[in-house]
Amino acid sequence: MEELKVVGETTQFIVIKLGDEQYGIDIKYIDNIIRMQHITRVPQVDNYLKGVINVRGEVIPVMSIRIKMGLEPDVDSKSTRIIILKLEQHSTIGVIVDEVKEAVNFLKDLHDEVLGQGEFDYQFVEDEVKELYNDDKRTTRIYVTFAGLAICVSCLGLLGLSLYDIRQRYREIALRKVNGATGKQIALLLVRKYLYILGAAFAVAIPLAYYIIQDY
């Protein structure tokens, strides 16, 4: 955090990094600092306008300062951040920067100023949001694993049943071949009843799965 004293006033800046250069943004314009996330592209806009993001239900346009200043395009890294700026007339925009320097130091100084010296423990909002979905992700992985195993076992059972059915109908298949049946006709004859079974299973499973997903 940098301070600039002008005629008895103190202006505080967040220091950002673009390439090898450092710049300051007045902290009064900063609404939020978030990690790089997926940006939805918007067609027919200037190339420095990267698209829009959704932050707590608010759609915010995002621009690349690098491209606007004629520098090399942005390269995402662990230190890349999007700074949400509140400008005049209540307009909001996000800007992509290579790195935000000393932001945590500023928050620590503010913590010490308000609460006194003590342990400063902080966590990014994005990390807290991800933790909220950890249990759901773990449950999803378990469901997917066991569903995959169930499908494999079902396919093996279906394969065994079809091979047994073919062996039982060897003579019928031979007679049909002698009488001029094509391979396509024989294949259709063998799989027809399985198609009926699979169709009935889908007819039951799809509405049931839809109902369960909507209820969940």
Short mmCIF file of C-alpha atoms in Angstrom, two decimals:
data_model
loop_
_atom_site.label_atom_id
_atom_site.label_comp_id
_atom_site.label_asym_id
_atom_site.label_seq_id
_atom_site.Cartn_x
_atom_site.Cartn_y
_atom_site.Cartn_z
CA MET A 1 0.00 0.00 0.00
CA GLU A 2 1.40 3.37 -1.01
CA GLU A 3 0.45 6.73 0.48
CA LEU A 4 0.56 10.13 -1.23
CA LYS A 5 0.18 13.22 0.94
CA VAL A 6 -1.31 16.25 -0.79
CA VAL A 7 -2.06 19.45 1.17
CA GLY A 8 -2.65 17.67 4.44
CA GLU A 9 -4.62 14.79 2.88
CA THR A 10 -3.47 11.20 2.56
CA THR A 11 -4.40 9.26 -0.55
CA GLN A 12 -3.93 5.49 -0.45
CA PHE A 13 -3.16 3.40 -3.50
CA ILE A 14 -3.19 -0.28 -4.32
CA VAL A 15 -0.05 -1.05 -6.31
CA ILE A 16 -0.55 -3.26 -9.37
CA LYS A 17 1.96 -4.78 -11.74
CA LEU A 18 1.77 -4.85 -15.54
CA GLY A 19 4.81 -6.48 -17.07
CA ASP A 20 7.85 -4.83 -15.54
CA GLU A 21 5.99 -1.65 -14.58
CA GLN A 22 4.06 -0.82 -11.42
CA TYR A 23 1.04 1.47 -11.21
CA GLY A 24 -1.17 2.79 -8.44
CA ILE A 25 -4.99 2.75 -8.22
CA ASP A 26 -6.76 4.96 -5.70
CA ILE A 27 -8.29 2.62 -3.14
CA LYS A 28 -11.54 4.56 -3.02
CA TYR A 29 -12.38 3.27 -6.50
CA ILE A 30 -11.70 -0.40 -5.66
CA ASP A 31 -14.76 -2.48 -4.84
CA ASN A 32 -13.21 -5.95 -4.90
CA ILE A 33 -10.14 -7.92 -5.91
CA ILE A 34 -10.78 -11.45 -7.19
CA ARG A 35 -8.76 -14.21 -8.73
CA MET A 36 -8.86 -14.84 -12.46
CA GLN A 37 -12.01 -16.71 -13.49
CA HIS A 38 -13.92 -17.69 -16.62
CA ILE A 39 -14.82 -14.65 -18.73
CA THR A 40 -17.79 -14.92 -21.09
CA ARG A 41 -16.89 -13.46 -24.45
CA VAL A 42 -19.05 -10.74 -26.00
CA PRO A 43 -19.14 -10.49 -29.82
CA GLN A 44 -18.46 -7.35 -31.84
CA VAL A 45 -16.56 -5.37 -29.18
CA ASP A 46 -13.06 -3.91 -29.07
CA ASN A 47 -10.32 -6.49 -28.53
CA TYR A 48 -9.33 -5.00 -25.16
CA LEU A 49 -12.83 -5.81 -23.82
CA LYS A 50 -12.40 -9.43 -22.78
CA GLY A 51 -16.08 -10.07 -21.95
CA VAL A 52 -18.20 -10.18 -18.79
CA ILE A 53 -18.15 -12.01 -15.45
CA ASN A 54 -20.79 -12.64 -12.82
CA VAL A 55 -19.87 -11.41 -9.34
CA ARG A 56 -22.54 -12.03 -6.70
CA GLY A 57 -25.30 -11.79 -9.29
CA GLU A 58 -23.94 -8.63 -10.95
CA VAL A 59 -22.75 -8.81 -14.56
CA ILE A 60 -19.52 -6.83 -14.85
CA PRO A 61 -17.57 -6.07 -18.06
CA VAL A 62 -13.88 -6.91 -17.97
CA MET A 63 -11.12 -5.17 -19.88
CA SER A 64 -7.45 -5.89 -20.44
CA ILE A 65 -5.25 -2.96 -19.48
CA ARG A 66 -2.35 -4.61 -21.25
CA ILE A 67 -4.08 -4.61 -24.65
CA LYS A 68 -5.52 -1.14 -24.05
CA MET A 69 -1.99 0.19 -23.40
CA GLY A 70 -0.57 -1.62 -26.44
CA LEU A 71 1.36 -4.24 -24.45
CA GLU A 72 1.52 -7.98 -24.98
CA PRO A 73 -1.76 -9.89 -24.37
CA ASP A 74 -2.50 -11.16 -20.86
CA VAL A 75 -1.03 -14.48 -19.73
CA ASP A 76 -2.97 -16.08 -16.90
CA SER A 77 -0.93 -17.09 -13.85
CA LYS A 78 -1.47 -17.72 -10.15
CA SER A 79 -0.89 -14.04 -9.42
CA THR A 80 -3.27 -12.69 -12.11
CA ARG A 81 -6.18 -10.79 -10.59
CA ILE A 82 -9.32 -8.95 -11.67
CA ILE A 83 -9.84 -5.64 -9.87
CA ILE A 84 -13.47 -4.52 -9.68
CA LEU A 85 -13.60 -0.72 -9.91
CA LYS A 86 -16.53 1.49 -8.91
CA LEU A 87 -16.34 4.53 -11.14
CA GLU A 88 -18.44 7.66 -11.37
CA GLN A 89 -22.19 7.47 -12.02
CA HIS A 90 -22.31 4.07 -10.26
CA SER A 91 -20.69 2.26 -13.21
CA THR A 92 -18.61 -0.87 -12.49
CA ILE A 93 -15.83 -2.46 -14.52
CA GLY A 94 -13.23 -5.15 -13.97
CA VAL A 95 -9.62 -4.78 -15.09
CA ILE A 96 -7.11 -7.60 -15.50
CA VAL A 97 -3.70 -7.05 -13.89
CA ASP A 98 -0.64 -9.26 -13.65
CA GLU A 99 -0.34 -8.91 -9.90
CA VAL A 100 -1.70 -6.90 -6.98
CA LYS A 101 1.09 -5.89 -4.64
CA GLU A 102 0.74 -5.07 -0.96
CA ALA A 103 -3.05 -5.50 -0.82
CA VAL A 104 -2.75 -8.02 2.02
CA ASN A 105 -0.31 -5.72 3.82
CA PHE A 106 -2.88 -2.95 3.63
CA LEU A 107 -5.57 -5.17 5.17
CA LYS A 108 -3.17 -6.20 7.93
CA ASP A 109 -2.40 -2.56 8.71
CA LEU A 110 -6.13 -1.84 8.81
CA HIS A 111 -6.67 -4.83 11.13
CA ASP A 112 -3.93 -3.64 13.48
CA GLU A 113 -5.30 -0.09 13.42
CA VAL A 114 -8.85 -1.14 14.33
CA LEU A 115 -8.28 -4.18 16.57
CA GLY A 116 -4.73 -3.65 17.72
CA GLN A 117 -1.76 -5.92 17.31
CA GLY A 118 -2.63 -9.58 16.99
CA GLU A 119 -2.75 -12.50 14.62
CA PHE A 120 -4.06 -11.50 11.21
CA ASP A 121 -5.85 -14.44 9.64
CA TYR A 122 -7.34 -13.97 6.18
CA GLN A 123 -8.90 -16.08 3.44
CA PHE A 124 -10.04 -15.33 -0.09
CA VAL A 125 -13.78 -15.42 -0.75
CA GLU A 126 -13.19 -17.70 -3.75
CA ASP A 127 -11.56 -20.28 -1.45
CA GLU A 128 -14.51 -20.17 0.95
CA VAL A 129 -16.96 -20.65 -1.92
CA LYS A 130 -14.97 -23.63 -3.20
CA GLU A 131 -14.99 -25.18 0.28
CA LEU A 132 -18.79 -24.95 0.33
CA TYR A 133 -18.92 -27.33 -2.65
CA ASN A 134 -16.21 -29.77 -1.53
CA ASP A 135 -18.74 -32.19 -0.01
CA ASP A 136 -20.88 -32.04 -3.16
CA LYS A 137 -17.86 -32.71 -5.36
CA ARG A 138 -16.83 -35.66 -3.19
CA THR A 139 -20.37 -37.07 -3.31
CA THR A 140 -20.46 -36.60 -7.09
CA ARG A 141 -17.20 -38.50 -7.53
CA ILE A 142 -18.55 -41.39 -5.44
CA TYR A 143 -21.80 -41.50 -7.41
CA VAL A 144 -19.98 -41.37 -10.74
CA THR A 145 -17.56 -44.14 -9.69
CA PHE A 146 -20.27 -46.53 -8.52
CA ALA A 147 -22.52 -45.67 -11.46
CA GLY A 148 -19.66 -46.50 -13.83
CA LEU A 149 -19.07 -49.81 -12.07
CA ALA A 150 -22.79 -50.61 -12.24
CA ILE A 151 -22.85 -49.87 -15.97
CA CYS A 152 -19.80 -52.07 -16.58
CA VAL A 153 -21.34 -54.97 -14.64
CA SER A 154 -24.64 -54.51 -16.51
CA CYS A 155 -22.84 -54.51 -19.87
CA LEU A 156 -20.98 -57.71 -18.95
CA GLY A 157 -24.27 -59.34 -17.96
CA LEU A 158 -25.92 -58.20 -21.18
CA LEU A 159 -22.97 -59.52 -23.20
CA GLY A 160 -23.19 -62.91 -21.51
CA LEU A 161 -26.95 -63.07 -22.01
CA SER A 162 -26.64 -62.18 -25.72
CA LEU A 163 -23.90 -64.78 -26.28
CA TYR A 164 -26.04 -67.42 -24.59
CA ASP A 165 -29.03 -66.42 -26.74
CA ILE A 166 -26.95 -66.65 -29.93
CA ARG A 167 -25.64 -70.10 -28.98
CA GLN A 168 -29.21 -71.31 -28.36
CA ARG A 169 -30.28 -70.06 -31.80
CA TYR A 170 -27.40 -71.40 -33.90
CA ARG A 171 -29.70 -73.62 -36.00
CA GLU A 172 -32.23 -70.84 -36.55
CA ILE A 173 -29.47 -68.49 -37.69
CA ALA A 174 -28.09 -71.14 -40.04
CA LEU A 175 -31.49 -71.81 -41.59
CA ARG A 176 -32.15 -68.12 -42.12
CA LYS A 177 -28.76 -67.69 -43.78
CA VAL A 178 -29.52 -70.63 -46.10
CA ASN A 179 -32.87 -69.05 -47.00
CA GLY A 180 -31.15 -65.80 -47.99
CA ALA A 181 -31.30 -63.66 -44.84
CA THR A 182 -28.70 -60.92 -44.74
CA GLY A 183 -26.39 -60.21 -41.82
CA LYS A 184 -28.28 -56.99 -41.09
CA GLN A 185 -31.58 -58.86 -40.84
CA ILE A 186 -30.12 -61.48 -38.51
CA ALA A 187 -28.49 -58.82 -36.30
CA LEU A 188 -31.81 -56.99 -36.07
CA LEU A 189 -33.55 -60.22 -35.14
CA LEU A 190 -31.06 -60.89 -32.34
CA VAL A 191 -31.04 -57.41 -30.81
CA ARG A 192 -34.74 -56.61 -31.20
CA LYS A 193 -35.84 -57.91 -27.82
CA TYR A 194 -32.89 -56.21 -26.10
CA LEU A 195 -33.88 -52.93 -27.72
CA TYR A 196 -37.36 -53.33 -26.26
CA ILE A 197 -35.88 -53.94 -22.80
CA LEU A 198 -33.52 -50.95 -23.07
CA GLY A 199 -36.34 -48.73 -24.35
CA ALA A 200 -38.53 -49.68 -21.40
CA ALA A 201 -35.65 -49.03 -19.01
CA PHE A 202 -35.03 -45.57 -20.51
CA ALA A 203 -38.75 -44.76 -20.39
CA VAL A 204 -38.71 -45.43 -16.64
CA ALA A 205 -35.27 -44.02 -15.81
CA ILE A 206 -35.39 -40.67 -17.61
CA PRO A 207 -38.52 -39.22 -15.88
CA LEU A 208 -37.37 -40.64 -12.54
CA ALA A 209 -33.88 -39.14 -12.90
CA TYR A 210 -35.33 -35.80 -13.99
CA TYR A 211 -37.63 -35.73 -10.96
CA ILE A 212 -34.82 -36.60 -8.54
CA ILE A 213 -32.45 -33.99 -10.05
CA GLN A 214 -35.09 -31.24 -9.88
CA ASP A 215 -35.96 -32.15 -6.31
CA TYR A 216 -32.28 -32.17 -5.33
#
